[in-house]
mmCIF file of C-alpha atoms and ligand atoms in Angstrom:
data_model
loop_
_atom_site.group_PDB
_atom_site.id
_atom_site.type_symbol
_atom_site.label_atom_id
_atom_site.label_comp_id
_atom_site.label_asym_id
_atom_site.label_seq_id
_atom_site.Cartn_x
_atom_site.Cartn_y
_atom_site.Cartn_z
ATOM 1 C CA MET R 59 18.444 1.622 31.436
ATOM 2 C CA GLU R 60 15.468 -0.688 31.821
ATOM 3 C CA LYS R 61 13.258 2.298 32.367
ATOM 4 C CA ASN R 62 14.494 3.962 29.219
ATOM 5 C CA LYS R 63 13.803 0.874 27.124
ATOM 6 C CA ASN R 64 10.203 0.837 28.286
ATOM 7 C CA HIS R 65 9.895 4.446 27.332
ATOM 8 C CA CYS R 66 11.111 3.628 23.824
ATOM 9 C CA GLU R 67 8.572 0.845 23.433
ATOM 10 C CA GLU R 68 5.825 3.068 24.692
ATOM 11 C CA LEU R 69 6.674 5.837 22.265
ATOM 12 C CA ILE R 70 7.320 3.616 19.291
ATOM 13 C CA THR R 71 3.615 2.838 19.001
ATOM 14 C CA SER R 72 3.122 6.496 18.086
ATOM 15 C CA ILE R 73 5.719 6.838 15.365
ATOM 16 C CA SER R 74 3.353 5.788 12.617
ATOM 17 C CA GLU R 75 1.006 8.639 13.462
ATOM 18 C CA TYR R 76 4.019 10.863 13.937
ATOM 19 C CA VAL R 77 5.287 10.362 10.386
ATOM 20 C CA ASP R 78 1.742 10.955 9.128
ATOM 21 C CA GLY R 79 1.558 14.187 11.067
ATOM 22 C CA SER R 80 -1.644 13.055 12.757
ATOM 23 C CA ILE R 81 -0.213 12.558 16.235
ATOM 24 C CA ASN R 82 -1.730 14.607 19.057
ATOM 25 C CA PRO R 83 0.339 17.711 19.867
ATOM 26 C CA GLN R 84 1.270 16.765 23.406
ATOM 27 C CA LEU R 85 2.474 13.315 22.439
ATOM 28 C CA CYS R 86 4.319 14.922 19.559
ATOM 29 C CA LEU R 87 6.278 17.143 21.926
ATOM 30 C CA GLU R 88 7.098 14.225 24.155
ATOM 31 C CA LEU R 89 8.189 12.103 21.227
ATOM 32 C CA GLU R 90 10.339 14.821 19.707
ATOM 33 C CA LYS R 91 12.031 15.410 23.012
ATOM 34 C CA HIS R 92 12.743 11.703 23.263
ATOM 35 C CA LEU R 93 14.021 11.587 19.683
ATOM 36 C CA SER R 94 16.523 14.324 20.418
ATOM 37 C CA GLU R 95 17.982 12.127 23.163
ATOM 38 C CA CYS R 96 17.602 8.621 21.816
ATOM 39 C CA ASP R 97 19.622 7.507 18.788
ATOM 40 C CA ASN R 98 17.796 4.209 18.481
ATOM 41 C CA CYS R 99 14.343 5.677 18.182
ATOM 42 C CA ARG R 100 15.616 8.287 15.766
ATOM 43 C CA VAL R 101 16.916 5.548 13.489
ATOM 44 C CA VAL R 102 13.577 3.763 13.660
ATOM 45 C CA VAL R 103 11.672 6.909 12.729
ATOM 46 C CA ASN R 104 14.037 7.791 9.877
ATOM 47 C CA THR R 105 14.080 4.328 8.372
ATOM 48 C CA LEU R 106 10.314 4.012 8.744
ATOM 49 C CA LYS R 107 9.850 7.238 6.801
ATOM 50 C CA LYS R 108 12.329 6.070 4.200
ATOM 51 C CA THR R 109 10.541 2.735 3.868
ATOM 52 C CA ILE R 110 7.311 4.516 2.987
ATOM 53 C CA ASP R 111 9.157 6.895 0.650
ATOM 54 C CA ILE R 112 10.832 4.249 -1.422
ATOM 55 C CA TYR R 113 7.616 2.279 -1.817
ATOM 56 C CA ARG R 114 5.874 5.430 -3.042
ATOM 57 C CA GLN R 115 8.670 6.341 -5.390
ATOM 58 C CA GLN R 116 8.787 2.866 -6.798
ATOM 59 C CA SER R 117 5.097 2.655 -7.561
ATOM 60 C CA ALA R 118 4.927 6.179 -8.944
ATOM 61 C CA ARG R 119 7.148 5.006 -11.764
ATOM 62 C CA GLU R 120 5.113 1.907 -12.511
ATOM 63 C CA LYS R 121 2.771 2.330 -15.437
ATOM 64 C CA MET R 122 0.252 -0.085 -16.781
ATOM 65 C CA PRO R 123 1.426 -1.498 -20.114
ATOM 66 C CA SER R 124 -0.597 -0.038 -22.980
ATOM 67 C CA ASP R 125 -1.622 -3.451 -24.304
ATOM 68 C CA VAL R 126 -3.221 -4.178 -20.917
ATOM 69 C CA LYS R 127 -5.301 -1.041 -21.255
ATOM 70 C CA ASN R 128 -6.200 -1.849 -24.853
ATOM 71 C CA ARG R 129 -7.426 -5.285 -23.846
ATOM 72 C CA LEU R 130 -9.427 -3.766 -20.985
ATOM 73 C CA LEU R 131 -11.157 -1.289 -23.275
ATOM 74 C CA ALA R 132 -11.848 -4.036 -25.803
ATOM 75 C CA ARG R 133 -13.334 -6.259 -23.102
ATOM 76 C CA LEU R 134 -15.629 -3.395 -22.096
ATOM 77 C CA HIS R 135 -16.512 -2.682 -25.740
ATOM 78 C CA LEU R 136 -15.102 0.811 -25.361
ATOM 79 C CA GLU R 137 -12.208 0.572 -27.805
ATOM 80 C CA ASP R 138 -13.841 3.011 -30.232
ATOM 81 C CA TYR R 139 -14.409 5.728 -27.661
ATOM 82 C CA ARG R 140 -10.850 6.694 -26.789
ATOM 83 C CA GLU R 141 -10.033 10.309 -27.314
ATOM 84 C CA MET A 273 -5.473 8.629 -5.430
ATOM 85 C CA VAL A 274 -6.091 10.321 -8.726
ATOM 86 C CA GLU A 275 -6.656 14.028 -8.652
ATOM 87 C CA LEU A 276 -9.717 14.768 -10.680
ATOM 88 C CA GLN A 277 -8.827 16.978 -13.589
ATOM 89 C CA ALA A 278 -10.686 20.033 -14.795
ATOM 90 C CA GLU A 279 -13.815 18.155 -15.718
ATOM 91 C CA PRO A 280 -15.113 15.813 -13.045
ATOM 92 C CA LEU A 281 -16.839 12.651 -14.139
ATOM 93 C CA ASN A 282 -20.516 13.014 -14.864
ATOM 94 C CA LEU A 283 -22.169 10.460 -12.609
ATOM 95 C CA GLU A 284 -25.516 10.683 -14.331
ATOM 96 C CA ALA A 285 -24.013 9.992 -17.738
ATOM 97 C CA LEU A 286 -22.063 7.098 -16.243
ATOM 98 C CA GLN A 287 -25.192 5.638 -14.733
ATOM 99 C CA ASN A 288 -26.993 5.964 -18.047
ATOM 100 C CA GLY A 289 -24.241 3.925 -19.663
ATOM 101 C CA ASP A 290 -22.716 6.712 -21.755
ATOM 102 C CA PRO A 291 -19.685 5.008 -23.366
ATOM 103 C CA ASN A 292 -17.684 8.238 -23.601
ATOM 104 C CA GLU A 293 -18.005 8.774 -19.893
ATOM 105 C CA GLN A 294 -17.277 5.109 -19.183
ATOM 106 C CA THR A 295 -14.104 5.443 -21.212
ATOM 107 C CA ARG A 296 -13.109 8.459 -19.139
ATOM 108 C CA LEU A 297 -13.685 6.448 -15.979
ATOM 109 C CA VAL A 298 -11.348 3.762 -17.315
ATOM 110 C CA GLU A 299 -8.739 6.331 -18.346
ATOM 111 C CA LEU A 300 -8.828 7.915 -14.897
ATOM 112 C CA TYR A 301 -8.696 4.871 -12.685
ATOM 113 C CA SER A 302 -7.330 1.883 -14.578
ATOM 114 C CA ASP A 303 -3.705 2.678 -13.720
ATOM 115 C CA CYS A 304 -4.445 2.750 -9.983
ATOM 116 C CA ILE A 305 -6.582 -0.358 -10.070
ATOM 117 C CA TYR A 306 -3.992 -2.284 -12.053
ATOM 118 C CA ARG A 307 -1.205 -1.220 -9.702
ATOM 119 C CA LEU A 308 -3.263 -2.179 -6.679
ATOM 120 C CA ALA A 309 -4.003 -5.609 -8.124
ATOM 121 C CA LEU A 310 -0.369 -6.114 -9.052
ATOM 122 C CA LYS A 311 0.732 -5.307 -5.499
ATOM 123 C CA MET A 312 -1.917 -7.584 -4.052
ATOM 124 C CA LEU A 313 -1.185 -10.525 -6.320
ATOM 125 C CA ALA A 314 2.380 -10.115 -7.626
ATOM 126 C CA ASN A 315 1.380 -11.615 -10.939
ATOM 127 C CA THR A 316 0.673 -9.647 -14.113
ATOM 128 C CA HIS A 317 -1.791 -12.174 -15.490
ATOM 129 C CA ASP A 318 -3.873 -12.225 -12.300
ATOM 130 C CA ALA A 319 -3.646 -8.454 -11.999
ATOM 131 C CA GLU A 320 -5.093 -8.076 -15.467
ATOM 132 C CA ASP A 321 -7.936 -10.450 -14.576
ATOM 133 C CA VAL A 322 -8.738 -8.387 -11.501
ATOM 134 C CA LEU A 323 -8.548 -5.173 -13.519
ATOM 135 C CA GLN A 324 -11.048 -6.442 -16.070
ATOM 136 C CA GLU A 325 -13.413 -7.975 -13.529
ATOM 137 C CA THR A 326 -13.358 -4.780 -11.481
ATOM 138 C CA PHE A 327 -14.448 -2.602 -14.379
ATOM 139 C CA ILE A 328 -16.984 -5.115 -15.684
ATOM 140 C CA LYS A 329 -18.598 -5.283 -12.245
ATOM 141 C CA ALA A 330 -18.356 -1.549 -11.724
ATOM 142 C CA LEU A 331 -20.026 -0.663 -15.014
ATOM 143 C CA LYS A 332 -22.759 -3.176 -14.284
ATOM 144 C CA ALA A 333 -23.313 -1.905 -10.745
ATOM 145 C CA LEU A 334 -23.027 1.807 -11.495
ATOM 146 C CA PRO A 335 -26.780 2.399 -11.896
ATOM 147 C CA ASN A 336 -27.131 1.311 -8.260
ATOM 148 C CA PHE A 337 -24.192 3.383 -7.026
ATOM 149 C CA GLU A 338 -25.586 5.693 -4.368
ATOM 150 C CA GLY A 339 -22.615 7.929 -3.934
ATOM 151 C CA ARG A 340 -22.225 7.273 -0.226
ATOM 152 C CA SER A 341 -18.517 6.855 -0.788
ATOM 153 C CA SER A 342 -16.486 8.416 -3.560
ATOM 154 C CA LEU A 343 -16.323 6.675 -6.891
ATOM 155 C CA SER A 344 -12.636 5.896 -6.437
ATOM 156 C CA THR A 345 -13.116 4.379 -2.988
ATOM 157 C CA TRP A 346 -15.915 2.289 -4.404
ATOM 158 C CA LEU A 347 -13.722 1.059 -7.280
ATOM 159 C CA TYR A 348 -10.885 0.251 -4.902
ATOM 160 C CA ARG A 349 -13.267 -1.784 -2.783
ATOM 161 C CA ILE A 350 -14.384 -3.859 -5.747
ATOM 162 C CA ALA A 351 -10.764 -4.400 -6.789
ATOM 163 C CA ILE A 352 -9.696 -5.436 -3.276
ATOM 164 C CA ASN A 353 -12.544 -7.917 -3.051
ATOM 165 C CA GLU A 354 -11.702 -9.365 -6.451
ATOM 166 C CA SER A 355 -8.055 -9.685 -5.430
ATOM 167 C CA LEU A 356 -8.911 -11.377 -2.148
ATOM 168 C CA MET A 357 -11.189 -13.794 -3.949
ATOM 169 C CA LEU A 358 -8.404 -14.728 -6.308
ATOM 170 C CA LEU A 359 -5.992 -15.161 -3.408
ATOM 171 C CA ARG A 360 -8.431 -17.460 -1.620
ATOM 172 C CA LYS A 361 -8.848 -19.530 -4.759
ATOM 173 C CA ARG A 362 -5.094 -19.774 -5.112
ATOM 174 C CA LYS A 363 -4.731 -20.888 -1.510
ATOM 175 C CA LEU A 364 -7.308 -23.612 -1.964
ATOM 176 C CA GLU A 365 -5.487 -24.766 -5.047
ATOM 177 C CA VAL A 366 -2.179 -25.165 -3.251
ATOM 178 C CA ALA A 367 -3.992 -26.234 -0.079
ATOM 179 C CA ILE A 368 -1.909 -24.019 2.115
ATOM 180 C CA GLN A 369 -3.549 -22.391 5.072
ATOM 181 C CA GLU A 370 -1.698 -19.266 5.879
ATOM 182 C CA ASP A 371 -1.892 -18.169 9.453
ATOM 183 C CA ASP A 372 -3.898 -15.026 9.127
ATOM 184 C CA PHE A 373 -3.043 -12.288 11.488
ATOM 185 C CA VAL A 374 -5.609 -11.376 14.111
ATOM 186 C CA ASP A 375 -5.717 -7.862 15.489
ATOM 187 C CA GLY A 376 -4.560 -7.697 19.063
ATOM 188 C CA GLU A 377 -2.558 -10.861 18.755
ATOM 189 C CA ASN A 378 1.147 -10.798 19.579
ATOM 190 C CA GLU A 379 0.762 -7.481 21.266
ATOM 191 C CA ASP A 380 4.254 -7.821 22.687
ATOM 192 C CA SER A 381 5.942 -8.191 19.352
ATOM 193 C CA ILE A 382 5.836 -4.470 18.587
ATOM 194 C CA GLU A 383 9.531 -4.015 18.770
ATOM 195 C CA ALA A 384 12.111 -2.693 16.435
ATOM 196 C CA TYR A 385 15.268 -4.749 16.375
ATOM 197 C CA GLN A 386 17.193 -3.459 13.407
ATOM 198 C CA LEU A 387 18.889 -0.229 14.276
ATOM 199 C CA LEU A 388 21.028 0.338 11.252
ATOM 200 C CA ASP A 389 20.510 3.757 9.696
ATOM 201 C CA TRP A 390 20.400 3.001 5.975
ATOM 202 C CA CYS A 391 18.659 6.243 4.981
ATOM 203 C CA CYS A 392 21.855 7.777 3.694
ATOM 204 C CA LEU A 393 22.635 5.131 1.129
ATOM 205 C CA PRO A 394 22.964 6.652 -2.343
ATOM 206 C CA GLU A 395 19.536 7.147 -3.931
ATOM 207 C CA ASP A 396 20.232 4.863 -6.887
ATOM 208 C CA VAL A 397 20.581 1.915 -4.490
ATOM 209 C CA PHE A 398 16.842 2.250 -3.867
ATOM 210 C CA MET A 399 16.063 2.083 -7.570
ATOM 211 C CA THR A 400 17.931 -1.041 -8.635
ATOM 212 C CA ASN A 401 15.972 -3.989 -9.980
ATOM 213 C CA GLU A 402 17.211 -6.007 -7.061
ATOM 214 C CA THR A 403 15.839 -3.543 -4.516
ATOM 215 C CA ARG A 404 12.557 -3.297 -6.373
ATOM 216 C CA ALA A 405 12.207 -7.062 -6.392
ATOM 217 C CA GLU A 406 12.900 -7.070 -2.663
ATOM 218 C CA LEU A 407 10.228 -4.432 -2.039
ATOM 219 C CA ASP A 408 7.689 -6.543 -3.911
ATOM 220 C CA ARG A 409 8.768 -9.698 -2.126
ATOM 221 C CA GLN A 410 8.309 -8.072 1.276
ATOM 222 C CA ILE A 411 4.825 -6.782 0.456
ATOM 223 C CA GLN A 412 3.850 -10.297 -0.516
ATOM 224 C CA LYS A 413 5.101 -11.587 2.812
ATOM 225 C CA LEU A 414 2.743 -9.338 4.742
ATOM 226 C CA PRO A 415 -0.485 -10.986 5.926
ATOM 227 C CA GLU A 416 -3.380 -9.961 3.676
ATOM 228 C CA ASN A 417 -5.035 -7.644 6.160
ATOM 229 C CA LEU A 418 -1.826 -5.678 6.653
ATOM 230 C CA ARG A 419 -1.028 -5.734 2.952
ATOM 231 C CA THR A 420 -4.354 -4.210 1.916
ATOM 232 C CA VAL A 421 -3.997 -1.357 4.391
ATOM 233 C CA PHE A 422 -0.406 -0.628 3.426
ATOM 234 C CA ILE A 423 -1.170 -0.633 -0.307
ATOM 235 C CA LEU A 424 -4.161 1.680 -0.016
ATOM 236 C CA ARG A 425 -2.666 4.110 2.455
ATOM 237 C CA ASP A 426 1.016 4.204 1.620
ATOM 238 C CA ILE A 427 1.182 3.226 -2.018
ATOM 239 C CA GLU A 428 -2.087 4.587 -3.368
ATOM 240 C CA ALA A 429 -1.916 7.447 -0.841
ATOM 241 C CA LEU A 430 -5.520 7.259 0.326
ATOM 242 C CA SER A 431 -6.224 8.997 3.614
ATOM 243 C CA ILE A 432 -6.815 6.975 6.786
ATOM 244 C CA LYS A 433 -10.504 7.790 6.459
ATOM 245 C CA GLU A 434 -10.703 6.671 2.837
ATOM 246 C CA THR A 435 -8.773 3.505 3.618
ATOM 247 C CA ALA A 436 -11.182 2.749 6.456
ATOM 248 C CA GLU A 437 -14.125 3.370 4.134
ATOM 249 C CA THR A 438 -12.745 1.159 1.399
ATOM 250 C CA LEU A 439 -12.080 -1.748 3.726
ATOM 251 C CA GLU A 440 -15.087 -1.125 5.945
ATOM 252 C CA LEU A 441 -12.872 -0.940 9.019
ATOM 253 C CA SER A 442 -12.691 1.568 11.846
ATOM 254 C CA GLU A 443 -10.020 4.259 11.542
ATOM 255 C CA THR A 444 -8.364 2.980 14.711
ATOM 256 C CA ASN A 445 -8.173 -0.447 13.189
ATOM 257 C CA VAL A 446 -6.612 0.965 10.026
ATOM 258 C CA LYS A 447 -4.015 2.856 12.053
ATOM 259 C CA THR A 448 -3.063 -0.243 14.030
ATOM 260 C CA ARG A 449 -2.678 -2.341 10.938
ATOM 261 C CA LEU A 450 -0.794 0.377 9.137
ATOM 262 C CA PHE A 451 1.640 0.701 12.000
ATOM 263 C CA ARG A 452 2.280 -3.034 12.025
ATOM 264 C CA ALA A 453 2.712 -3.204 8.285
ATOM 265 C CA ARG A 454 5.137 -0.294 8.219
ATOM 266 C CA LEU A 455 7.173 -1.595 11.130
ATOM 267 C CA LYS A 456 7.362 -5.034 9.610
ATOM 268 C CA LEU A 457 8.509 -3.730 6.240
ATOM 269 C CA ARG A 458 11.018 -1.463 7.944
ATOM 270 C CA GLU A 459 12.467 -4.455 9.791
ATOM 271 C CA GLU A 460 12.781 -6.503 6.633
ATOM 272 C CA LEU A 461 14.287 -3.704 4.580
ATOM 273 C CA SER A 462 16.761 -2.953 7.357
ATOM 274 C CA THR A 463 17.938 -6.553 7.212
ATOM 275 C CA TYR A 464 18.166 -6.346 3.440
ATOM 276 C CA PHE A 465 20.150 -3.107 3.403
ATOM 277 C CA ALA A 466 22.409 -4.300 6.221
ATOM 278 C CA GLU A 467 23.431 -7.220 4.021
ATOM 279 C CA PHE A 468 23.826 -4.890 1.095
ATOM 280 C CA ILE A 469 26.146 -2.611 3.044
ATOM 281 C CA GLU A 470 28.167 -5.511 4.325
ATOM 282 C CA GLU A 471 28.630 -6.936 0.838
ATOM 283 C CA ASN A 472 29.686 -3.600 -0.523
ATOM 284 C CA THR A 473 32.164 -2.715 2.172
ATOM 285 C CA ASN A 474 33.899 -6.095 2.276
ATOM 286 C CA GLY A 475 37.261 -5.973 0.629
ATOM 287 C CA LYS A 476 37.503 -2.253 1.025
ATOM 288 C CA LYS A 477 38.678 -2.664 4.583
HETATM 289 ZN ZN1 ZN V 284 14.081 5.626 22.402
#
């Protein structure tokens, strides 16, 4: 058991690169093998991915209010150049 | 990062102060810069200040822009610096010294404790105002050096290389900080969703 826990900690440092797809191939194989056997690490990977996803989704729907842009253009003396 | 549309910006015209081209620059990047500032500062008034200062400085400095980094990376860098300056000023005002995170410190604390799988919650749970407020709150709780990396890489979707360029850090450094930021946010959100699930299953038992 103790040995397995160490293995988890060792591999967890790679999950960030794993979700980015930039992990080196050999480590990737090792990690995926571990994930198929270890529920805990699988949950960490899934929820880490989801964390990134929901932040992206949230900000994709955030738009700058148009009065903020109008004031910016005015401040830059560009208000007459909008298309 | 913004995908450049059909017509890329004309750098020469920009550097010569062509107002039409300057307006295009604003149209292309103001949304990203505003969003970045809002995530950094969590305050619409301050975010607008940073937005304006960023473009004022950028337009002034453009004639000296050498194109060693991309225009967007360069703009992000100005905006980050403006945001950090504002944060420092704020800190002085409230006289709070936050314990800034140092790379390599607490090496042992890389551990995931929350093992609840909340991925399968219905999608609309992730879109409620309450969840959105929680997401913002947790970003604010990150130390500045983790927050900047997370915002650029995961929210603005810059590459590791571009993030490193913007912050003038090594790529390894960016990856380490990114990992810490992500793990920390994951922990906090797991706690949040665990409470959510508990609240919503009580009484049904
Ligand atoms: Zn494991």
